[in-house]
Amino acid sequence: MNHPQDPVRSDIAWATSDRVVVHGLDLVTDVLGHVGLGDFAYLELFGRLPDTDESVVFNALVVALVEHGLTPSALVTRLTHLGAPESLQGAVAAGLLGLGDTFVGTMEGAARYCAEAANEPGWRSDDDALAALAARIAASFLDCRHPVPGIGHPVHKPLDPRAERLFTLAREHGVDPANERLVRAVASAAATRTGKILPVNVTGAIGAIATAMSVPPRVVRGLGVMARAIGLVGHLVEEHRQPIAAHVWHDAEQRATASRSPRR
Amino acid sequence: MNHPQDPVRSDIAWATSDRVVVHGLDLVTDVLGHVGLGDFAYLELFGRLPDTDESVVFNALVVALVEHGLTPSALVTRLTHLGAPESLQGAVAAGLLGLGDTFVGTMEGAARYCAEAANEPGWRSDDDALAALAARIAASFLDCRHPVPGIGHPVHKPLDPRAERLFTLAREHGVDPANERLVRAVASAAATRTGKILPVNVTGAIGAIATAMSVPPRVVRGLGVMARAIGLVGHLVEEHRQPIAAHVWHDAEQRATASRSPRR
Amino acid sequence: MNHPQDPVRSDIAWATSDRVVVHGLDLVTDVLGHVGLGDFAYLELFGRLPDTDESVVFNALVVALVEHGLTPSALVTRLTHLGAPESLQGAVAAGLLGLGDTFVGTMEGAARYCAEAANEPGWRSDDDALAALAARIAASFLDCRHPVPGIGHPVHKPLDPRAERLFTLAREHGVDPANERLVRAVASAAATRTGKILPVNVTGAIGAIATAMSVPPRVVRGLGVMARAIGLVGHLVEEHRQPIAAHVWHDAEQRATASRSPRR
Amino acid sequence: MNHPQDPVRSDIAWATSDRVVVHGLDLVTDVLGHVGLGDFAYLELFGRLPDTDESVVFNALVVALVEHGLTPSALVTRLTHLGAPESLQGAVAAGLLGLGDTFVGTMEGAARYCAEAANEPGWRSDDDALAALAARIAASFLDCRHPVPGIGHPVHKPLDPRAERLFTLAREHGVDPANERLVRAVASAAATRTGKILPVNVTGAIGAIATAMSVPPRVVRGLGVMARAIGLVGHLVEEHRQPIAAHVWHDAEQRATASRSPRR
């Protein structure tokens, strides 16, 4: 039964009794034992394995997103496990659901203005054009009282050391630095206008570098989702050994209702 | 403010203005650019980086789980994206929710009988004891008309090439082969009793090897969750380019209601 | 321990050993046995019970959203149950994740332009102003090649009978009909401009009526979420009795890979 | 196109241009404006509308599950909204994922032993047989150091007023009281054996009554899921007005890492 015209078609993988092929590679002979998880993730996004330089940078981008400590997502995964210990997949899925506009969305925001800038003339070779473009980008957010995506951090200042490291790696491994220059110029423009210390943060660096590596902006959020799934499993491992969810819950509940009930 | 006794405590990561430390490693100087995604996942589970042998085997285990084609999970992610294109994290989370007892649960089942066997005497050095233990394990499932976890495959027979490759890699890289022998013996016992061709499948191999590498059985499902999060992002990339969700939906809806409505 | 200033505070419910109070009502004496589920949902949104008229209309709005047949959400819930039968909550949650911009988002879109129109002068008493406003609203979507939220249906035309019934109920029970007039005018404007048959659909009617009843636009999507959670449990009941998920999966997988693998 | 034998078949709903039929009822003429949300939920589960008595009891069961204050689920929904405010459906879905074995699972546990007892002879008419069965049920949990499902409460003692009210309503409206007697006997047996004060709690009452009303045990959890979806939308309404998620997060993060970082 062959449906050459069938609109329901997927070209990612197929299998026979003795083979599994993923994006054209034989999983058994070409991949297992040879390809690391990060490079296989690259294969899933681009349909080909990365070269050595691409591998270093791509792995660094995703690794930088795995673990950010006791974030709302990590709390959510732990609290969900408290109620449904039978479903590890549910606890991780719940944590992923918080990777939206507030946190990983800033990565997507930075990616988006980098991708749009690709069509603008001049700024790559003309510093005045760069400054003007950056000021326009910063203004497009600040005029609406939105934070500029990819800029600023409560703890890491005056520089976010992760962003600096990722930019250095990217440059050393042949990624076009134009987006780095653009994001830094946007940060300067925003700092000048607001008078605040506004480093390019890790999400800004990732948005800029991923876009330079041809990850589409709407997929950039996916880097955070795949990375954080790993980190949330790690939080469940710690929660098993050193549980905190019940404490967080009881403290919040007690504080929230302390002033409401006549006696308790 | 120091709370040495605070029950709300997490030791995974901490940060200062110029440092981020994860499981004791400086993220910026020791990790980014040096550690691949699979090894970082190992760090999240074990609190230390893998050695070279552990790295090869662990990456292979997780890579083997990333992509299984158009599974129910992949369909779920694509159908969810159709309704909520604004939420990539929701589409991936929805797909992960199907990684339960039916599919990745078989990995956990195999891990569990391997972990329990660790306390049984004799079977490691005595083939009769091994056969007797394996028969007991197979019977414990078949007597309740349950499939034996980690055994059998609709397409891959008489052998699952992924399982064979993973076992070879594990042996070559120093993983104790006792669990491999146990799972193979369980498969033989089940085949003898049922008269079916029952290879050890990829989930059986992963359950056996992961347990030999000290992944706790209740965390084994987490390997599937972190791997498949990557694969599901890959399916969204293909869905953007070559959408199938609307076709799957319309076909199912039309078939389901064709015989119900008087006219349509 | 009293924290009058505590920012972690919730006023929805509190309990003592012999009482549970929700939004000021004694759950045991005032609610159970007296208040139906729909009215209790109203209490959750508004902090007070509905009067008789409000109850009829609100229940109708939510009931109209419970069951829309074999939607992508229903398929997702069934496919997720196939993989994770141990987790009914996961299967329902997965289905809800598809209630995004494409489907229930149209309800929110209609609610939003109704809410914004509340600040516009004149259109409630002047038919020309109404037509002008409606044309402006329709154009704001059509100019960007977006469908106008709340308008059009593939099956229900020239009228969506659910929308007509909800508008009639709302009028009979004292809901201000201004939003109904606005949505109908938007539909006319869109039909004129596009030359298509474009009825106000059920989501348009619900967006208009819910806004007239003071449901904030960003909460309107919540009506769909609470309603569909009920419907998805219903689909699981049918899936237990008459399973279809495995068929849908196998058909899609076979079609998708039929032309890809050399033999299978 | 008619597929009388098609295995992909759903009989819940179908539509033509001017009709929508759900479980045989015309949605427009028979349901909207006439049937409340709780009765429609009953229709989804049983395929028919409830009679007056069934309606009172069923609505009370579900209403009792909507709102339990600042539970882990409510915290999860609020924390998820903090990260992904664009996705109300994601925040509610995340909260539902915690409705597992720990909380709503106790309802299912009580339902399960009531359903199994239906096949046991004698206990309905013989108090000694009832006491013996109840002791056996209690022992089956306590022997494995598991809590007995449906029994005990940290705040509501010596009686859970919601359970008492639900039992009274059920008796007044014609529900067979055998399961009530069974759950009370199980509670007595557990109290005698442990020396603790162990009331039948609200989940025990709901498990017992729902089973007496023919809700299958594996669907009982669904009552909690549909109810809590409503309650979680209510928590988002309060979170919009009076946000607490950021406070809960920051407090937990500060406490968790206070003793770990050298300076912060």
mmCIF file with all atom_site columns, N, CA, C and O in Angstrom, chain A residues 70 72 76 79-80 82-86 90 97-98 100-103 221 249 251 255-256, chain D residues 70 72 76 79-80 82-86 90 97-98 100-103 221 249 251 255-256:
data_model
loop_
_atom_site.group_PDB
_atom_site.id
_atom_site.type_symbol
_atom_site.label_atom_id
_atom_site.label_alt_id
_atom_site.label_comp_id
_atom_site.label_asym_id
_atom_site.label_entity_id
_atom_site.label_seq_id
_atom_site.pdbx_PDB_ins_code
_atom_site.Cartn_x
_atom_site.Cartn_y
_atom_site.Cartn_z
_atom_site.occupancy
_atom_site.B_iso_or_equiv
_atom_site.pdbx_formal_charge
_atom_site.auth_seq_id
_atom_site.auth_comp_id
_atom_site.auth_asym_id
_atom_site.auth_atom_id
_atom_site.pdbx_PDB_model_num
ATOM 1   N N  . LEU A 1 70  ? 15.802  26.799 41.754 1.00 0.00 ? 70  LEU A N  1
ATOM 2   C CA . LEU A 1 70  ? 14.427  26.562 42.191 1.00 0.00 ? 70  LEU A CA 1
ATOM 3   C C  . LEU A 1 70  ? 13.468  27.571 41.542 1.00 0.00 ? 70  LEU A C  1
ATOM 4   O O  . LEU A 1 70  ? 12.878  28.419 42.205 1.00 0.00 ? 70  LEU A O  1
ATOM 5   N N  . PRO A 1 72  ? 10.006  28.774 39.271 1.00 0.00 ? 72  PRO A N  1
ATOM 6   C CA . PRO A 1 72  ? 8.601   28.369 39.349 1.00 0.00 ? 72  PRO A CA 1
ATOM 7   C C  . PRO A 1 72  ? 8.370   27.005 38.691 1.00 0.00 ? 72  PRO A C  1
ATOM 8   O O  . PRO A 1 72  ? 7.622   26.182 39.232 1.00 0.00 ? 72  PRO A O  1
ATOM 9   N N  . VAL A 1 76  ? 6.752   23.797 40.481 1.00 0.00 ? 76  VAL A N  1
ATOM 10  C CA . VAL A 1 76  ? 5.550   23.180 39.929 1.00 0.00 ? 76  VAL A CA 1
ATOM 11  C C  . VAL A 1 76  ? 5.752   21.674 39.765 1.00 0.00 ? 76  VAL A C  1
ATOM 12  O O  . VAL A 1 76  ? 4.877   20.864 40.112 1.00 0.00 ? 76  VAL A O  1
ATOM 13  N N  . LEU A 1 79  ? 5.648   20.141 43.273 1.00 0.00 ? 79  LEU A N  1
ATOM 14  C CA . LEU A 1 79  ? 4.299   20.152 43.863 1.00 0.00 ? 79  LEU A CA 1
ATOM 15  C C  . LEU A 1 79  ? 3.382   19.164 43.146 1.00 0.00 ? 79  LEU A C  1
ATOM 16  O O  . LEU A 1 79  ? 2.504   18.558 43.764 1.00 0.00 ? 79  LEU A O  1
ATOM 17  N N  . THR A 1 80  ? 3.563   19.012 41.856 1.00 0.00 ? 80  THR A N  1
ATOM 18  C CA . THR A 1 80  ? 2.734   18.076 41.111 1.00 0.00 ? 80  THR A CA 1
ATOM 19  C C  . THR A 1 80  ? 3.081   16.641 41.494 1.00 0.00 ? 80  THR A C  1
ATOM 20  O O  . THR A 1 80  ? 2.187   15.791 41.664 1.00 0.00 ? 80  THR A O  1
ATOM 21  N N  . LEU A 1 82  ? 4.056   15.717 44.344 1.00 0.00 ? 82  LEU A N  1
ATOM 22  C CA . LEU A 1 82  ? 3.463   15.480 45.671 1.00 0.00 ? 82  LEU A CA 1
ATOM 23  C C  . LEU A 1 82  ? 2.061   14.901 45.539 1.00 0.00 ? 82  LEU A C  1
ATOM 24  O O  . LEU A 1 82  ? 1.670   13.994 46.271 1.00 0.00 ? 82  LEU A O  1
ATOM 25  N N  . GLY A 1 83  ? 1.295   15.413 44.581 1.00 0.00 ? 83  GLY A N  1
ATOM 26  C CA . GLY A 1 83  ? -0.074  14.952 44.418 1.00 0.00 ? 83  GLY A CA 1
ATOM 27  C C  . GLY A 1 83  ? -0.205  13.715 43.546 1.00 0.00 ? 83  GLY A C  1
ATOM 28  O O  . GLY A 1 83  ? -1.127  12.925 43.715 1.00 0.00 ? 83  GLY A O  1
ATOM 29  N N  . ALA A 1 84  ? 0.701   13.544 42.609 1.00 0.00 ? 84  ALA A N  1
ATOM 30  C CA . ALA A 1 84  ? 0.596   12.448 41.642 1.00 0.00 ? 84  ALA A CA 1
ATOM 31  C C  . ALA A 1 84  ? 1.942   11.745 41.484 1.00 0.00 ? 84  ALA A C  1
ATOM 32  O O  . ALA A 1 84  ? 2.545   11.777 40.408 1.00 0.00 ? 84  ALA A O  1
ATOM 33  N N  . PRO A 1 85  ? 2.409   11.099 42.540 1.00 0.00 ? 85  PRO A N  1
ATOM 34  C CA . PRO A 1 85  ? 3.732   10.460 42.457 1.00 0.00 ? 85  PRO A CA 1
ATOM 35  C C  . PRO A 1 85  ? 3.771   9.335  41.430 1.00 0.00 ? 85  PRO A C  1
ATOM 36  O O  . PRO A 1 85  ? 4.848   8.917  41.021 1.00 0.00 ? 85  PRO A O  1
ATOM 37  N N  . GLU A 1 86  ? 2.611   8.865  41.004 1.00 0.00 ? 86  GLU A N  1
ATOM 38  C CA . GLU A 1 86  ? 2.564   7.767  40.029 1.00 0.00 ? 86  GLU A CA 1
ATOM 39  C C  . GLU A 1 86  ? 2.926   8.232  38.638 1.00 0.00 ? 86  GLU A C  1
ATOM 40  O O  . GLU A 1 86  ? 3.102   7.409  37.751 1.00 0.00 ? 86  GLU A O  1
ATOM 41  N N  . GLY A 1 90  ? 3.811   13.417 34.192 1.00 0.00 ? 90  GLY A N  1
ATOM 42  C CA . GLY A 1 90  ? 2.896   14.512 34.510 1.00 0.00 ? 90  GLY A CA 1
ATOM 43  C C  . GLY A 1 90  ? 3.596   15.624 35.273 1.00 0.00 ? 90  GLY A C  1
ATOM 44  O O  . GLY A 1 90  ? 3.343   16.806 35.031 1.00 0.00 ? 90  GLY A O  1
ATOM 45  N N  . LEU A 1 97  ? 5.000   23.549 31.403 1.00 0.00 ? 97  LEU A N  1
ATOM 46  C CA . LEU A 1 97  ? 3.913   24.454 31.007 1.00 0.00 ? 97  LEU A CA 1
ATOM 47  C C  . LEU A 1 97  ? 4.161   25.898 31.429 1.00 0.00 ? 97  LEU A C  1
ATOM 48  O O  . LEU A 1 97  ? 3.547   26.816 30.890 1.00 0.00 ? 97  LEU A O  1
ATOM 49  N N  . GLY A 1 98  ? 5.068   26.105 32.376 1.00 0.00 ? 98  GLY A N  1
ATOM 50  C CA . GLY A 1 98  ? 5.392   27.472 32.784 1.00 0.00 ? 98  GLY A CA 1
ATOM 51  C C  . GLY A 1 98  ? 6.480   28.124 31.928 1.00 0.00 ? 98  GLY A C  1
ATOM 52  O O  . GLY A 1 98  ? 6.848   29.274 32.163 1.00 0.00 ? 98  GLY A O  1
ATOM 53  N N  . GLY A 1 100 ? 6.784   29.888 29.367 1.00 0.00 ? 100 GLY A N  1
ATOM 54  C CA . GLY A 1 100 ? 6.012   30.686 28.433 1.00 0.00 ? 100 GLY A CA 1
ATOM 55  C C  . GLY A 1 100 ? 6.617   32.061 28.218 1.00 0.00 ? 100 GLY A C  1
ATOM 56  O O  . GLY A 1 100 ? 7.834   32.241 28.286 1.00 0.00 ? 100 GLY A O  1
ATOM 57  N N  . ASP A 1 101 ? 5.740   33.027 27.989 1.00 0.00 ? 101 ASP A N  1
ATOM 58  C CA . ASP A 1 101 ? 6.197   34.352 27.588 1.00 0.00 ? 101 ASP A CA 1
ATOM 59  C C  . ASP A 1 101 ? 7.129   35.010 28.607 1.00 0.00 ? 101 ASP A C  1
ATOM 60  O O  . ASP A 1 101 ? 8.038   35.752 28.232 1.00 0.00 ? 101 ASP A O  1
ATOM 61  N N  . THR A 1 102 ? 6.911   34.749 29.906 1.00 0.00 ? 102 THR A N  1
ATOM 62  C CA . THR A 1 102 ? 7.687   35.479 30.915 1.00 0.00 ? 102 THR A CA 1
ATOM 63  C C  . THR A 1 102 ? 9.154   35.074 30.922 1.00 0.00 ? 102 THR A C  1
ATOM 64  O O  . THR A 1 102 ? 10.036  35.917 31.008 1.00 0.00 ? 102 THR A O  1
ATOM 65  N N  . PHE A 1 103 ? 9.410   33.769 30.860 1.00 0.00 ? 103 PHE A N  1
ATOM 66  C CA . PHE A 1 103 ? 10.801  33.334 30.971 1.00 0.00 ? 103 PHE A CA 1
ATOM 67  C C  . PHE A 1 103 ? 11.398  32.983 29.602 1.00 0.00 ? 103 PHE A C  1
ATOM 68  O O  . PHE A 1 103 ? 12.124  33.774 29.033 1.00 0.00 ? 103 PHE A O  1
ATOM 69  N N  . ARG A 1 221 ? 12.075  28.687 21.467 1.00 0.00 ? 221 ARG A N  1
ATOM 70  C CA . ARG A 1 221 ? 11.482  28.283 22.746 1.00 0.00 ? 221 ARG A CA 1
ATOM 71  C C  . ARG A 1 221 ? 11.668  26.782 22.994 1.00 0.00 ? 221 ARG A C  1
ATOM 72  O O  . ARG A 1 221 ? 11.765  26.334 24.130 1.00 0.00 ? 221 ARG A O  1
ATOM 73  N N  . TRP A 1 249 ? 4.053   24.010 50.210 1.00 0.00 ? 249 TRP A N  1
ATOM 74  C CA . TRP A 1 249 ? 2.589   24.053 50.221 1.00 0.00 ? 249 TRP A CA 1
ATOM 75  C C  . TRP A 1 249 ? 2.043   24.505 51.586 1.00 0.00 ? 249 TRP A C  1
ATOM 76  O O  . TRP A 1 249 ? 1.239   25.441 51.661 1.00 0.00 ? 249 TRP A O  1
ATOM 77  N N  . ASP A 1 251 ? 3.421   26.029 54.085 1.00 0.00 ? 251 ASP A N  1
ATOM 78  C CA . ASP A 1 251 ? 3.739   27.418 54.434 1.00 0.00 ? 251 ASP A CA 1
ATOM 79  C C  . ASP A 1 251 ? 2.830   28.382 53.683 1.00 0.00 ? 251 ASP A C  1
ATOM 80  O O  . ASP A 1 251 ? 2.299   29.334 54.262 1.00 0.00 ? 251 ASP A O  1
ATOM 81  N N  . ARG A 1 255 ? 0.077   30.805 55.478 1.00 0.00 ? 255 ARG A N  1
ATOM 82  C CA . ARG A 1 255 ? 0.170   32.259 55.352 1.00 0.00 ? 255 ARG A CA 1
ATOM 83  C C  . ARG A 1 255 ? -1.062  32.825 54.668 1.00 0.00 ? 255 ARG A C  1
ATOM 84  O O  . ARG A 1 255 ? -1.574  33.876 55.058 1.00 0.00 ? 255 ARG A O  1
ATOM 85  N N  . ALA A 1 256 ? -1.528  32.104 53.652 1.00 0.00 ? 256 ALA A N  1
ATOM 86  C CA . ALA A 1 256 ? -2.618  32.651 52.834 1.00 0.00 ? 256 ALA A CA 1
ATOM 87  C C  . ALA A 1 256 ? -3.919  32.736 53.606 1.00 0.00 ? 256 ALA A C  1
ATOM 88  O O  . ALA A 1 256 ? -4.732  33.633 53.365 1.00 0.00 ? 256 ALA A O  1
ATOM 89  N N  . LEU D 1 70  ? -6.001  26.759 49.042 1.00 0.00 ? 70  LEU D N  1
ATOM 90  C CA . LEU D 1 70  ? -4.683  26.893 48.397 1.00 0.00 ? 70  LEU D CA 1
ATOM 91  C C  . LEU D 1 70  ? -3.937  25.552 48.416 1.00 0.00 ? 70  LEU D C  1
ATOM 92  O O  . LEU D 1 70  ? -2.917  25.389 49.066 1.00 0.00 ? 70  LEU D O  1
ATOM 93  N N  . PRO D 1 72  ? -1.826  22.253 46.622 1.00 0.00 ? 72  PRO D N  1
ATOM 94  C CA . PRO D 1 72  ? -0.714  22.202 45.674 1.00 0.00 ? 72  PRO D CA 1
ATOM 95  C C  . PRO D 1 72  ? -1.171  22.478 44.241 1.00 0.00 ? 72  PRO D C  1
ATOM 96  O O  . PRO D 1 72  ? -0.502  23.201 43.497 1.00 0.00 ? 72  PRO D O  1
ATOM 97  N N  . VAL D 1 76  ? 0.229   25.361 41.846 1.00 0.00 ? 76  VAL D N  1
ATOM 98  C CA . VAL D 1 76  ? 0.812   25.019 40.550 1.00 0.00 ? 76  VAL D CA 1
ATOM 99  C C  . VAL D 1 76  ? 0.181   25.858 39.438 1.00 0.00 ? 76  VAL D C  1
ATOM 100 O O  . VAL D 1 76  ? 0.875   26.399 38.569 1.00 0.00 ? 76  VAL D O  1
ATOM 101 N N  . LEU D 1 79  ? 1.579   29.411 39.810 1.00 0.00 ? 79  LEU D N  1
ATOM 102 C CA . LEU D 1 79  ? 2.993   29.514 39.432 1.00 0.00 ? 79  LEU D CA 1
ATOM 103 C C  . LEU D 1 79  ? 3.173   29.349 37.922 1.00 0.00 ? 79  LEU D C  1
ATOM 104 O O  . LEU D 1 79  ? 4.060   29.960 37.315 1.00 0.00 ? 79  LEU D O  1
ATOM 105 N N  . THR D 1 80  ? 2.359   28.505 37.321 1.00 0.00 ? 80  THR D N  1
ATOM 106 C CA . THR D 1 80  ? 2.459   28.306 35.875 1.00 0.00 ? 80  THR D CA 1
ATOM 107 C C  . THR D 1 80  ? 1.995   29.550 35.130 1.00 0.00 ? 80  THR D C  1
ATOM 108 O O  . THR D 1 80  ? 2.600   29.963 34.133 1.00 0.00 ? 80  THR D O  1
ATOM 109 N N  . LEU D 1 82  ? 2.323   32.511 36.170 1.00 0.00 ? 82  LEU D N  1
ATOM 110 C CA . LEU D 1 82  ? 3.401   33.496 36.304 1.00 0.00 ? 82  LEU D CA 1
ATOM 111 C C  . LEU D 1 82  ? 4.371   33.389 35.132 1.00 0.00 ? 82  LEU D C  1
ATOM 112 O O  . LEU D 1 82  ? 4.836   34.391 34.591 1.00 0.00 ? 82  LEU D O  1
ATOM 113 N N  . GLY D 1 83  ? 4.679   32.159 34.727 1.00 0.00 ? 83  GLY D N  1
ATOM 114 C CA . GLY D 1 83  ? 5.639   31.967 33.645 1.00 0.00 ? 83  GLY D CA 1
ATOM 115 C C  . GLY D 1 83  ? 5.017   32.031 32.262 1.00 0.00 ? 83  GLY D C  1
ATOM 116 O O  . GLY D 1 83  ? 5.677   32.396 31.303 1.00 0.00 ? 83  GLY D O  1
ATOM 117 N N  . ALA D 1 84  ? 3.756   31.666 32.160 1.00 0.00 ? 84  ALA D N  1
ATOM 118 C CA . ALA D 1 84  ? 3.112   31.572 30.846 1.00 0.00 ? 84  ALA D CA 1
ATOM 119 C C  . ALA D 1 84  ? 1.731   32.215 30.888 1.00 0.00 ? 84  ALA D C  1
ATOM 120 O O  . ALA D 1 84  ? 0.710   31.545 30.723 1.00 0.00 ? 84  ALA D O  1
ATOM 121 N N  . PRO D 1 85  ? 1.688   33.538 31.100 1.00 0.00 ? 85  PRO D N  1
ATOM 122 C CA . PRO D 1 85  ? 0.378   34.194 31.222 1.00 0.00 ? 85  PRO D CA 1
ATOM 123 C C  . PRO D 1 85  ? -0.440  34.114 29.939 1.00 0.00 ? 85  PRO D C  1
ATOM 124 O O  . PRO D 1 85  ? -1.647  34.319 29.968 1.00 0.00 ? 85  PRO D O  1
ATOM 125 N N  . GLU D 1 86  ? 0.217   33.786 28.829 1.00 0.00 ? 86  GLU D N  1
ATOM 126 C CA . GLU D 1 86  ? -0.491  33.712 27.544 1.00 0.00 ? 86  GLU D CA 1
ATOM 127 C C  . GLU D 1 86  ? -1.342  32.463 27.438 1.00 0.00 ? 86  GLU D C  1
ATOM 128 O O  . GLU D 1 86  ? -2.150  32.330 26.526 1.00 0.00 ? 86  GLU D O  1
ATOM 129 N N  . GLY D 1 90  ? -2.932  26.182 29.782 1.00 0.00 ? 90  GLY D N  1
ATOM 130 C CA . GLY D 1 90  ? -1.750  25.524 30.317 1.00 0.00 ? 90  GLY D CA 1
ATOM 131 C C  . GLY D 1 90  ? -1.694  25.607 31.828 1.00 0.00 ? 90  GLY D C  1
ATOM 132 O O  . GLY D 1 90  ? -1.302  24.641 32.496 1.00 0.00 ? 90  GLY D O  1
ATOM 133 N N  . LEU D 1 97  ? -2.739  18.227 36.767 1.00 0.00 ? 97  LEU D N  1
ATOM 134 C CA . LEU D 1 97  ? -1.795  17.104 36.742 1.00 0.00 ? 97  LEU D CA 1
ATOM 135 C C  . LEU D 1 97  ? -1.437  16.609 38.138 1.00 0.00 ? 97  LEU D C  1
ATOM 136 O O  . LEU D 1 97  ? -0.958  15.488 38.294 1.00 0.00 ? 97  LEU D O  1
ATOM 137 N N  . GLY D 1 98  ? -1.676  17.423 39.159 1.00 0.00 ? 98  GLY D N  1
ATOM 138 C CA . GLY D 1 98  ? -1.421  16.971 40.526 1.00 0.00 ? 98  GLY D CA 1
ATOM 139 C C  . GLY D 1 98  ? -2.574  16.200 41.153 1.00 0.00 ? 98  GLY D C  1
ATOM 140 O O  . GLY D 1 98  ? -2.490  15.774 42.301 1.00 0.00 ? 98  GLY D O  1
ATOM 141 N N  . GLY D 1 100 ? -3.614  13.285 41.470 1.00 0.00 ? 100 GLY D N  1
ATOM 142 C CA . GLY D 1 100 ? -3.233  11.899 41.291 1.00 0.00 ? 100 GLY D CA 1
ATOM 143 C C  . GLY D 1 100 ? -3.492  11.056 42.530 1.00 0.00 ? 100 GLY D C  1
ATOM 144 O O  . GLY D 1 100 ? -4.441  11.291 43.272 1.00 0.00 ? 100 GLY D O  1
ATOM 145 N N  . ASP D 1 101 ? -2.631  10.079 42.722 1.00 0.00 ? 101 ASP D N  1
ATOM 146 C CA . ASP D 1 101 ? -2.863  9.087  43.769 1.00 0.00 ? 101 ASP D CA 1
ATOM 147 C C  . ASP D 1 101 ? -2.974  9.688  45.167 1.00 0.00 ? 101 ASP D C  1
ATOM 148 O O  . ASP D 1 101 ? -3.719  9.180  46.004 1.00 0.00 ? 101 ASP D O  1
ATOM 149 N N  . THR D 1 102 ? -2.236  10.770 45.445 1.00 0.00 ? 102 THR D N  1
ATOM 150 C CA . THR D 1 102 ? -2.217  11.290 46.813 1.00 0.00 ? 102 THR D CA 1
ATOM 151 C C  . THR D 1 102 ? -3.543  11.915 47.210 1.00 0.00 ? 102 THR D C  1
ATOM 152 O O  . THR D 1 102 ? -4.039  11.694 48.313 1.00 0.00 ? 102 THR D O  1
ATOM 153 N N  . PHE D 1 103 ? -4.127  12.700 46.326 1.00 0.00 ? 103 PHE D N  1
ATOM 154 C CA . PHE D 1 103 ? -5.342  13.403 46.707 1.00 0.00 ? 103 PHE D CA 1
ATOM 155 C C  . PHE D 1 103 ? -6.595  12.745 46.132 1.00 0.00 ? 103 PHE D C  1
ATOM 156 O O  . PHE D 1 103 ? -7.274  12.013 46.830 1.00 0.00 ? 103 PHE D O  1
ATOM 157 N N  . ARG D 1 221 ? -12.142 9.385  39.597 1.00 0.00 ? 221 ARG D N  1
ATOM 158 C CA . ARG D 1 221 ? -11.142 10.447 39.586 1.00 0.00 ? 221 ARG D CA 1
ATOM 159 C C  . ARG D 1 221 ? -11.560 11.583 38.651 1.00 0.00 ? 221 ARG D C  1
ATOM 160 O O  . ARG D 1 221 ? -11.219 12.749 38.875 1.00 0.00 ? 221 ARG D O  1
ATOM 161 N N  . TRP D 1 249 ? 7.269   31.880 45.049 1.00 0.00 ? 249 TRP D N  1
ATOM 162 C CA . TRP D 1 249 ? 8.503   31.495 44.384 1.00 0.00 ? 249 TRP D CA 1
ATOM 163 C C  . TRP D 1 249 ? 9.734   32.109 45.065 1.00 0.00 ? 249 TRP D C  1
ATOM 164 O O  . TRP D 1 249 ? 10.669  31.401 45.434 1.00 0.00 ? 249 TRP D O  1
ATOM 165 N N  . ASP D 1 251 ? 10.168  33.415 47.980 1.00 0.00 ? 251 ASP D N  1
ATOM 166 C CA . ASP D 1 251 ? 10.407  32.919 49.340 1.00 0.00 ? 251 ASP D CA 1
ATOM 167 C C  . ASP D 1 251 ? 11.045  31.539 49.300 1.00 0.00 ? 251 ASP D C  1
ATOM 168 O O  . ASP D 1 251 ? 12.002  31.256 50.024 1.00 0.00 ? 251 ASP D O  1
ATOM 169 N N  . ARG D 1 255 ? 14.842  30.723 50.606 1.00 0.00 ? 255 ARG D N  1
ATOM 170 C CA . ARG D 1 255 ? 15.063  29.767 51.700 1.00 0.00 ? 255 ARG D CA 1
ATOM 171 C C  . ARG D 1 255 ? 15.911  28.593 51.217 1.00 0.00 ? 255 ARG D C  1
ATOM 172 O O  . ARG D 1 255 ? 16.789  28.117 51.937 1.00 0.00 ? 255 ARG D O  1
ATOM 173 N N  . ALA D 1 256 ? 15.627  28.141 50.006 1.00 0.00 ? 256 ALA D N  1
ATOM 174 C CA . ALA D 1 256 ? 16.283  26.923 49.522 1.00 0.00 ? 256 ALA D CA 1
ATOM 175 C C  . ALA D 1 256 ? 17.769  27.127 49.305 1.00 0.00 ? 256 ALA D C  1
ATOM 176 O O  . ALA D 1 256 ? 18.568  26.196 49.481 1.00 0.00 ? 256 ALA D O  1
#
